[in-house]
Coordinates of N, CA, C and O in Angstrom, one line a residue:
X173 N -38.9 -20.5 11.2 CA -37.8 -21.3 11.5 C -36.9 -21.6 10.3 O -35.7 -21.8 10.3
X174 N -37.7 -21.7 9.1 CA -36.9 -22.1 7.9 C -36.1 -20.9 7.3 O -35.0 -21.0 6.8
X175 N -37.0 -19.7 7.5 CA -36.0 -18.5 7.5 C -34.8 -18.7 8.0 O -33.9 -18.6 7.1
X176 N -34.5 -18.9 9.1 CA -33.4 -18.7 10.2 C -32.0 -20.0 10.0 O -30.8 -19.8 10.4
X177 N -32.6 -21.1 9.4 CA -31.9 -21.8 8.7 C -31.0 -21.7 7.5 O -30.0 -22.3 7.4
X178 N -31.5 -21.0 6.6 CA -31.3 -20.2 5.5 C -30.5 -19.1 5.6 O -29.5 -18.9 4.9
X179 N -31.0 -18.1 6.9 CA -30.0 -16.8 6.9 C -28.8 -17.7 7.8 O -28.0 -16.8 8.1
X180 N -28.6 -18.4 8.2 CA -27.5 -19.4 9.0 C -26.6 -19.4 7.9 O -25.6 -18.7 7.8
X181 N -27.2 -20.3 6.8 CA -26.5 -21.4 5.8 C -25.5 -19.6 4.9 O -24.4 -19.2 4.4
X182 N -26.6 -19.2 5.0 CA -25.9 -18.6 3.7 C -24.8 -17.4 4.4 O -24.0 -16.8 3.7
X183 N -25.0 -17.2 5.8 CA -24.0 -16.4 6.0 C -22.9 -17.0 6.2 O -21.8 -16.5 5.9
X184 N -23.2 -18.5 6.7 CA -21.5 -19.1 7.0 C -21.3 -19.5 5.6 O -20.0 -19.3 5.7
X185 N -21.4 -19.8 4.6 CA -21.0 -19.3 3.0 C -20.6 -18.9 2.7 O -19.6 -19.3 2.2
X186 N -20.9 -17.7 2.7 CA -20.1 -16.1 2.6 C -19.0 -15.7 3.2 O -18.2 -15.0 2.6
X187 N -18.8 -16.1 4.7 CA -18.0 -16.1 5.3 C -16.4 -16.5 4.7 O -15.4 -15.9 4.9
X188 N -16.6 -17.6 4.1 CA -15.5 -18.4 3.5 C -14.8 -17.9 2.4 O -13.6 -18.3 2.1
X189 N -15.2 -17.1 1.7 CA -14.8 -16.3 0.7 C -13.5 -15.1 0.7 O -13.6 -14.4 1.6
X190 N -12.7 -15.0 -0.1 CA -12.0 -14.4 0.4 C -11.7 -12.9 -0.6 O -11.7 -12.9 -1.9
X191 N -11.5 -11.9 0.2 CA -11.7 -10.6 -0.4 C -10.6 -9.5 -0.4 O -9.8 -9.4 0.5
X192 N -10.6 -8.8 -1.5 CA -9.3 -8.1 -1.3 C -9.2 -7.3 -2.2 O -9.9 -7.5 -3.2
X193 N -8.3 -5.9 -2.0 CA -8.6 -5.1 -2.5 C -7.1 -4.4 -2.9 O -6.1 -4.1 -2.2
X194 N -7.5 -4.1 -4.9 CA -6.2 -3.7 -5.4 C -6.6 -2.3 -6.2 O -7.6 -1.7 -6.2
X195 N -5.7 -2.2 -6.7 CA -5.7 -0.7 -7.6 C -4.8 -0.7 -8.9 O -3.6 -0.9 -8.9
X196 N -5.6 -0.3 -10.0 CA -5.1 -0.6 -11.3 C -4.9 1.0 -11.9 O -5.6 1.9 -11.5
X197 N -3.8 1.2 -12.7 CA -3.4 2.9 -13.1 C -3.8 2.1 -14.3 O -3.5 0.9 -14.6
X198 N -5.1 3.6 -15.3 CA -5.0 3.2 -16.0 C -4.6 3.7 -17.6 O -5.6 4.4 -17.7
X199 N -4.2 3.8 -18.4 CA -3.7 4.6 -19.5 C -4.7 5.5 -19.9 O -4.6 6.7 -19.9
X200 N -6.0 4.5 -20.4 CA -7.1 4.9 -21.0 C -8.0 5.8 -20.2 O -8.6 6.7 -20.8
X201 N -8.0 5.6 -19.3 CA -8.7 6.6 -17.9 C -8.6 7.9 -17.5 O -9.3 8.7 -16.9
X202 N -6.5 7.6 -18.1 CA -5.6 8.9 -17.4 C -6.0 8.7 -15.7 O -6.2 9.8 -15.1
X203 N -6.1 7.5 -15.0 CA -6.7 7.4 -13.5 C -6.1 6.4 -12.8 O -5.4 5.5 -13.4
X204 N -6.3 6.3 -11.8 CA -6.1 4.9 -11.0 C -7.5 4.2 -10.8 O -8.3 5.0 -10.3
X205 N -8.0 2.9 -10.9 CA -9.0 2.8 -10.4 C -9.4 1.6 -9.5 O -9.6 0.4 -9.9
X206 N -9.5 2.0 -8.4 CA -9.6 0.7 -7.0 C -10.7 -0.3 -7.5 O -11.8 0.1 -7.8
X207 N -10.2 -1.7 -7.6 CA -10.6 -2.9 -7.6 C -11.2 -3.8 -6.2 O -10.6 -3.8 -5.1
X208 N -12.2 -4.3 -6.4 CA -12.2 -5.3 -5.0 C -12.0 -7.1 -6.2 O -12.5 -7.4 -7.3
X209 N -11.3 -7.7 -5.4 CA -11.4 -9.1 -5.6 C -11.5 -10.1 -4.8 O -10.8 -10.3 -3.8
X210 N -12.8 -11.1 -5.3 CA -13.4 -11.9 -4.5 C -12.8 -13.3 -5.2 O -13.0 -13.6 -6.4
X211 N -12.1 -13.8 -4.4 CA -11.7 -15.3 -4.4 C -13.0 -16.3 -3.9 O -13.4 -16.0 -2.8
X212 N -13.4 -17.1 -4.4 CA -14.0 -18.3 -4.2 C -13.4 -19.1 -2.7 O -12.3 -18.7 -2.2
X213 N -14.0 -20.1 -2.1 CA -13.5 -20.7 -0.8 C -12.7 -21.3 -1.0 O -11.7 -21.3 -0.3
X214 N -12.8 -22.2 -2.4 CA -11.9 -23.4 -2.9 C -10.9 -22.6 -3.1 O -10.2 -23.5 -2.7
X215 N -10.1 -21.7 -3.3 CA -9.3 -21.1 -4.1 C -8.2 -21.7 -3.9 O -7.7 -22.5 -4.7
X216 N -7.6 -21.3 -2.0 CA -6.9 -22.0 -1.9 C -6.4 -23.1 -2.1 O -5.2 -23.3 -2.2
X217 N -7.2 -24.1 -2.2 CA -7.3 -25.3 -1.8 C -7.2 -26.1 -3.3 O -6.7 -27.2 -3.3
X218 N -7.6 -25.5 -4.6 CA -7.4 -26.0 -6.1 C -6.5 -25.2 -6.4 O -7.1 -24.9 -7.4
X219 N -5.5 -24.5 -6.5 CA -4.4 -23.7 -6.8 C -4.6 -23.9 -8.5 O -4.4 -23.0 -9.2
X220 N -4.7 -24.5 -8.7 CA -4.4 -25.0 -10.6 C -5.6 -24.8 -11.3 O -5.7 -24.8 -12.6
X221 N -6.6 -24.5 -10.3 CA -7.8 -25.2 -10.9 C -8.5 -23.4 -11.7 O -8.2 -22.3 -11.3
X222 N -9.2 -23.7 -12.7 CA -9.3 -22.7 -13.6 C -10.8 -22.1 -13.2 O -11.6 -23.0 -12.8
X223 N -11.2 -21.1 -13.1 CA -12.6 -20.4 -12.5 C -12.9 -19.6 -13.5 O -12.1 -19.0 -14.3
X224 N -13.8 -19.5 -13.4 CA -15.0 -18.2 -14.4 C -14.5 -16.8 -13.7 O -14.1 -16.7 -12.5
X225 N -14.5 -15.9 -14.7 CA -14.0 -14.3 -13.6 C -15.6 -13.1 -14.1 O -15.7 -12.5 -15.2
X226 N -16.5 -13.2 -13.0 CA -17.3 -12.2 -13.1 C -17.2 -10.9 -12.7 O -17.2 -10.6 -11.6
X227 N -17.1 -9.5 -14.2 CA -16.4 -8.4 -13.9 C -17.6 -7.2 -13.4 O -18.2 -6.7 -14.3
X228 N -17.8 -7.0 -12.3 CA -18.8 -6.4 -11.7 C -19.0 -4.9 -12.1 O -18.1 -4.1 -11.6
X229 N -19.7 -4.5 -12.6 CA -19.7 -2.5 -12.4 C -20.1 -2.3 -11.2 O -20.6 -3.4 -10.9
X230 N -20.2 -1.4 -10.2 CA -20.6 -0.5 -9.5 C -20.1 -1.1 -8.1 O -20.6 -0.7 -7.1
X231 N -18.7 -2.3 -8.2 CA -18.0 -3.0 -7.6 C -18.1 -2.5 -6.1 O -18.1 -3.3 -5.2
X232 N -18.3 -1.1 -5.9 CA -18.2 -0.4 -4.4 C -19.4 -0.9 -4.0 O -19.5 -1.1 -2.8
X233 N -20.1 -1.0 -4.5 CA -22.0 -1.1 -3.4 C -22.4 -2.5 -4.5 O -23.6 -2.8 -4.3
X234 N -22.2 -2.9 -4.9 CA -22.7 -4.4 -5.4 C -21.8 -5.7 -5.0 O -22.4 -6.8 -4.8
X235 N -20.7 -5.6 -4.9 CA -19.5 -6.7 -4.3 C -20.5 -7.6 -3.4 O -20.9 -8.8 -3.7
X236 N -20.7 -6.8 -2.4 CA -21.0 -8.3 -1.7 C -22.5 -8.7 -1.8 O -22.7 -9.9 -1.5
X237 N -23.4 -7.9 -2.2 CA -24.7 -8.7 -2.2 C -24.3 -9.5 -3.5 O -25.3 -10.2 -3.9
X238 N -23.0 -9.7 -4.5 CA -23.3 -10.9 -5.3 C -22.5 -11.9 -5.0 O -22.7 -13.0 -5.3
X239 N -21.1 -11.2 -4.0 CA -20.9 -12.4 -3.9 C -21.3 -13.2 -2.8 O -20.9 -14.4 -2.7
X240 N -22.3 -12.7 -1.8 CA -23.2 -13.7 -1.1 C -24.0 -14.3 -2.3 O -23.7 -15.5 -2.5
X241 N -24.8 -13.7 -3.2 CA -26.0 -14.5 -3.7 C -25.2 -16.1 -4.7 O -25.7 -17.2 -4.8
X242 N -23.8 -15.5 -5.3 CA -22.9 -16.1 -6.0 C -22.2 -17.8 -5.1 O -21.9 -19.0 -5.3
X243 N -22.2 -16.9 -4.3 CA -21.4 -18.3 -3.1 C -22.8 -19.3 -2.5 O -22.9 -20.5 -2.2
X244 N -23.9 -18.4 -2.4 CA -25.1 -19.4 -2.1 C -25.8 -20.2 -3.1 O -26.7 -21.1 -2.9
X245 N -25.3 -19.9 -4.0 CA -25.6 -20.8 -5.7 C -24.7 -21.8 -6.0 O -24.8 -22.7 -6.8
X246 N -23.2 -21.4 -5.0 CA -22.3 -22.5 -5.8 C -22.2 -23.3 -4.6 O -21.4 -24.2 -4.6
X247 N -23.0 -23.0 -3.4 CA -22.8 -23.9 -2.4 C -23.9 -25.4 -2.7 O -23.8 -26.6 -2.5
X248 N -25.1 -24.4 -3.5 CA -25.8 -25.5 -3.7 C -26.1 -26.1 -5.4 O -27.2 -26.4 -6.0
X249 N -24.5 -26.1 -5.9 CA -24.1 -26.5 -7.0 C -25.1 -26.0 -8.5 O -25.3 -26.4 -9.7
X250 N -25.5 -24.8 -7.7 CA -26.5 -24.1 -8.9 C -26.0 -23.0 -9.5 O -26.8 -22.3 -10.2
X251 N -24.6 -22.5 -9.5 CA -23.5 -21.7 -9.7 C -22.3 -22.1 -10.0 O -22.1 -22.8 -9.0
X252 N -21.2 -22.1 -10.7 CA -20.1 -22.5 -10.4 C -19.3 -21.4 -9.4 O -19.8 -20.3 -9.2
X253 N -17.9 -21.9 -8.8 CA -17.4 -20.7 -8.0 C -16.8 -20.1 -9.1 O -16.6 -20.6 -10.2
X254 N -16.3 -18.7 -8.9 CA -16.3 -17.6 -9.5 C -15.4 -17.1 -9.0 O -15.1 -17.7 -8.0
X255 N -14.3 -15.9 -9.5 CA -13.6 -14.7 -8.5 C -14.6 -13.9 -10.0 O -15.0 -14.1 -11.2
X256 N -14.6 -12.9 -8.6 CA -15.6 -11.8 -8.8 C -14.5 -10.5 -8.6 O -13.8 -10.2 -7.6
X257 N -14.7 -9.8 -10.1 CA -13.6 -8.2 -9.9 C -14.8 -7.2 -9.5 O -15.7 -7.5 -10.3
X258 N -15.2 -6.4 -8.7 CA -15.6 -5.7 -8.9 C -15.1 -4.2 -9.1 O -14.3 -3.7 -8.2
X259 N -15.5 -3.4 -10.0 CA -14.9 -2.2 -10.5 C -15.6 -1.3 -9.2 O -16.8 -1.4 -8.7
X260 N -14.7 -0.6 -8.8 CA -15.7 1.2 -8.1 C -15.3 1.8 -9.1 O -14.2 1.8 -9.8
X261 N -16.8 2.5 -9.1 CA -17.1 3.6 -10.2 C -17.7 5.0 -9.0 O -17.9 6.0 -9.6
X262 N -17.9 5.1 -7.6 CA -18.4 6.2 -7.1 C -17.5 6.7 -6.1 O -17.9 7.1 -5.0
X263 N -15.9 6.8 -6.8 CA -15.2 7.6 -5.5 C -15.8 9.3 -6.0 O -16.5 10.1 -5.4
X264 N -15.4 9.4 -7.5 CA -15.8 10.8 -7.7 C -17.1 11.1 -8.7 O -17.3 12.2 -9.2
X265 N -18.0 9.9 -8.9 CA -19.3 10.0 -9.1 C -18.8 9.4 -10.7 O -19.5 9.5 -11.7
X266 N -17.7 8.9 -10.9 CA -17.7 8.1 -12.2 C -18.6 7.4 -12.9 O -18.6 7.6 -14.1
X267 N -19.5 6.4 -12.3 CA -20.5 5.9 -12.7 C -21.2 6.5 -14.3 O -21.5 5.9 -15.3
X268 N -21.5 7.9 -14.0 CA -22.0 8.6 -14.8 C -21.2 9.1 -16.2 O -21.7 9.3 -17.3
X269 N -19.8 9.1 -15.8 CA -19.2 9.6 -17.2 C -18.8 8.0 -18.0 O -18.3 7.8 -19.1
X270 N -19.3 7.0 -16.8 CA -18.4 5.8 -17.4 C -19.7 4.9 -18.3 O -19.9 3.8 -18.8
X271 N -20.3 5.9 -18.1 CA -21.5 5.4 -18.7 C -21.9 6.1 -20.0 O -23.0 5.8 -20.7
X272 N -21.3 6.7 -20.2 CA -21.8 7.9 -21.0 C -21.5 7.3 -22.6 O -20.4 6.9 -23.2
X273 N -23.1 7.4 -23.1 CA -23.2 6.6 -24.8 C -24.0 7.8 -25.6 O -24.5 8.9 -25.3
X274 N -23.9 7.1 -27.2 CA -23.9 8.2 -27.9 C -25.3 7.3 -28.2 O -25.7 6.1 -28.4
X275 N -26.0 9.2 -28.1 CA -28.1 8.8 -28.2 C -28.4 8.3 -29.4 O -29.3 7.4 -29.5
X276 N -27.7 8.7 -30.5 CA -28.1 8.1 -31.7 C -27.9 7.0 -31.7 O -28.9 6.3 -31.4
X277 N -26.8 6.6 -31.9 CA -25.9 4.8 -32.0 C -26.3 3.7 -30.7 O -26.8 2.6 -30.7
X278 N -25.7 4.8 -29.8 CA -26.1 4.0 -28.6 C -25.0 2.9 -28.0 O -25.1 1.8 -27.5
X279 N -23.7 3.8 -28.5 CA -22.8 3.1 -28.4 C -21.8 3.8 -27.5 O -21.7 5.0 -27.6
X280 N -21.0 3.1 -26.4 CA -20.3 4.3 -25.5 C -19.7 5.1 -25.9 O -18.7 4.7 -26.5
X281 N -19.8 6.2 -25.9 CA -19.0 7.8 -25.7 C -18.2 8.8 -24.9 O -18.4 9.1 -23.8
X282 N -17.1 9.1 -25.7 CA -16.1 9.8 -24.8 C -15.6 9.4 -24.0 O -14.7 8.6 -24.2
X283 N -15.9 9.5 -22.8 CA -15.2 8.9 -21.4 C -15.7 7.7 -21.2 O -14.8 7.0 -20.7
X284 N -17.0 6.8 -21.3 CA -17.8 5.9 -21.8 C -17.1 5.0 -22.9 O -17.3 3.7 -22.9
X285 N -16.6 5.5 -23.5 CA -15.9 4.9 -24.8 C -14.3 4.6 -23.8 O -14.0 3.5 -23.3
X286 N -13.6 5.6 -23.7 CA -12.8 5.1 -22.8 C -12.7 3.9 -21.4 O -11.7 3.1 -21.1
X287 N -13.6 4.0 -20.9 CA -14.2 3.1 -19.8 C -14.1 1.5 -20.4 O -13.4 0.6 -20.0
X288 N -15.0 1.5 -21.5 CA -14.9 0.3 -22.1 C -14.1 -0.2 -22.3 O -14.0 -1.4 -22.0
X289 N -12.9 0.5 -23.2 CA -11.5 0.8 -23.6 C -10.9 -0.1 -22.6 O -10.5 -1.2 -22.8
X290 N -10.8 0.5 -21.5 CA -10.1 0.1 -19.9 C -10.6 -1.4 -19.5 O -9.9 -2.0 -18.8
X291 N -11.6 -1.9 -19.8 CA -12.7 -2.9 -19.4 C -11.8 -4.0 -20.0 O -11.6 -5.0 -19.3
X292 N -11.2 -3.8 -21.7 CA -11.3 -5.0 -22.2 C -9.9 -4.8 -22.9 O -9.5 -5.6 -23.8
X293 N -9.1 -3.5 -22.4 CA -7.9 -3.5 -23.2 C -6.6 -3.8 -21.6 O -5.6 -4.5 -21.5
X294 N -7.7 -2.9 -20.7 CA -6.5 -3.0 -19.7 C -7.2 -4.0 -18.4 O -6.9 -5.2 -18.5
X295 N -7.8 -3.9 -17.7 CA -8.5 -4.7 -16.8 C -8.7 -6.4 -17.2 O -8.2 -7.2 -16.5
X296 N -9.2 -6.6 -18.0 CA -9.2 -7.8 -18.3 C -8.0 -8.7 -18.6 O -8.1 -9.8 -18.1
X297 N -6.3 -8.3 -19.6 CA -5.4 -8.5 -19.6 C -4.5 -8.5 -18.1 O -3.7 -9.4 -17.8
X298 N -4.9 -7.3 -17.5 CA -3.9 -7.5 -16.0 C -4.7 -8.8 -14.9 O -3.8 -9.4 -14.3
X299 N -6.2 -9.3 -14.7 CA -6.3 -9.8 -14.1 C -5.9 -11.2 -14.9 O -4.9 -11.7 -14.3
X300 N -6.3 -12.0 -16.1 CA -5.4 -13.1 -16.4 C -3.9 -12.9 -16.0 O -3.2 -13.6 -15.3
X301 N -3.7 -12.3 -16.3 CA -1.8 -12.0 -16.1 C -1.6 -12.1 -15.3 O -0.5 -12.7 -15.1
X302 N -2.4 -11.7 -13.6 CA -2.2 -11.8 -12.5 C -3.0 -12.7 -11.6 O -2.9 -12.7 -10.3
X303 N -3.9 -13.7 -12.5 CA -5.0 -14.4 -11.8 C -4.0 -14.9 -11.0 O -3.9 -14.5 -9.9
X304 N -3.0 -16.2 -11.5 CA -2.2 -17.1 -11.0 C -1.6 -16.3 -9.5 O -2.2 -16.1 -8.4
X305 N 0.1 -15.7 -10.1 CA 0.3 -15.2 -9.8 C -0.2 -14.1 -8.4 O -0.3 -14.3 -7.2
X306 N -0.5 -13.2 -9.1 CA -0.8 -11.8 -7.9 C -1.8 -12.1 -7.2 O -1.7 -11.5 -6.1
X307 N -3.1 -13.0 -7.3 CA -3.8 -13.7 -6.5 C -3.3 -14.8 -5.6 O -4.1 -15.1 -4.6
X308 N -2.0 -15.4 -5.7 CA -1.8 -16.3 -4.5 C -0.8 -15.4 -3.7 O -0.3 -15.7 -2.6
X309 N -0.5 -14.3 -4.2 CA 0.7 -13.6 -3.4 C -0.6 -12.4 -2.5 O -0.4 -12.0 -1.4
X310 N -1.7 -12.2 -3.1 CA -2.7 -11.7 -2.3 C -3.3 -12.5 -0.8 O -3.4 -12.1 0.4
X311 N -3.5 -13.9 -1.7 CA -3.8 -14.6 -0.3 C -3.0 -15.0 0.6 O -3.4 -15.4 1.7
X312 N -1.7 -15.0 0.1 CA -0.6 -15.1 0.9 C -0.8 -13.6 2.1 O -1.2 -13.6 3.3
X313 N -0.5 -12.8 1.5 CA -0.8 -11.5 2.1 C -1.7 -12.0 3.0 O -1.2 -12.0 4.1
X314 N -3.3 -12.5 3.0 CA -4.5 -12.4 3.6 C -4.4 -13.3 5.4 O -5.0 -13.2 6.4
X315 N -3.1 -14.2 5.0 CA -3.3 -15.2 6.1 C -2.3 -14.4 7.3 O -2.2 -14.8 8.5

């Protein structure tokens, strides 16, 4: 029974969260690459208010088991709320080149090196730029 209470709590949790999905062209990639973004429940409701942004890899198949595990942590104040980017990396099996490091160093490589590139030159600058902004014109969108 305490199971069943639990899988209750935490689906209507999750439920509240709000999700959405954008697409970034990127220089360093020579690509476009589809984003998902997870808004927190409060979002709407603190408009000003400033949040942590957790940048997910494998954004296509990991998105929601974190942002369930994420929203069940901040439901019970053992998490702060979050927007969560998650990157897809497996439309054309990217994962693998975006990973790709050099054996000796052990430092990313080539397309890997680029990836990173994209992580912290271009991704990271567009979502500040657009947290305010292009996130309320998203949720606007959402209603």
């Amino acid at each position: 029974m305490k199971k069943v209470h639990l899988l209750i709590v935490f689906i209507s949790v999750s439920v509240f969260s709000q999700k959405k999905f954008d697409n970034i062209k990127s220089e360093k990639l020579g690509e476009e690459r589809r984003i998902t973004i997870g808004l927190p429940a409060s979002y709407d409701e603190k408009s000003d208010r400033k949040y942590p942004v957790l940048y997910l890899l494998d954004g296509d198949y990991l998105f929601d088991p974190f942002s369930g595990a994420i929203s069940y942590g901040s439901y019970w104040d053992d998490l702060p709320e979050m927007i969560i980017i998650g990157i897809h990396q497996n439309k054309n099996d990217e994962r693998e080149d975006d990973s790709t490091i050099d054996q000796n160093e052990g430092l990313p490589f080539e397309k890997g090196a680029k990836f990173f590139e994209f992580i912290g030159a271009e991704l990271v600058p567009y979502i500040e730029k657009n947290t305010t902004q292009r996130l309320s014109e998203l949720l606007q969108a959402m209603t």
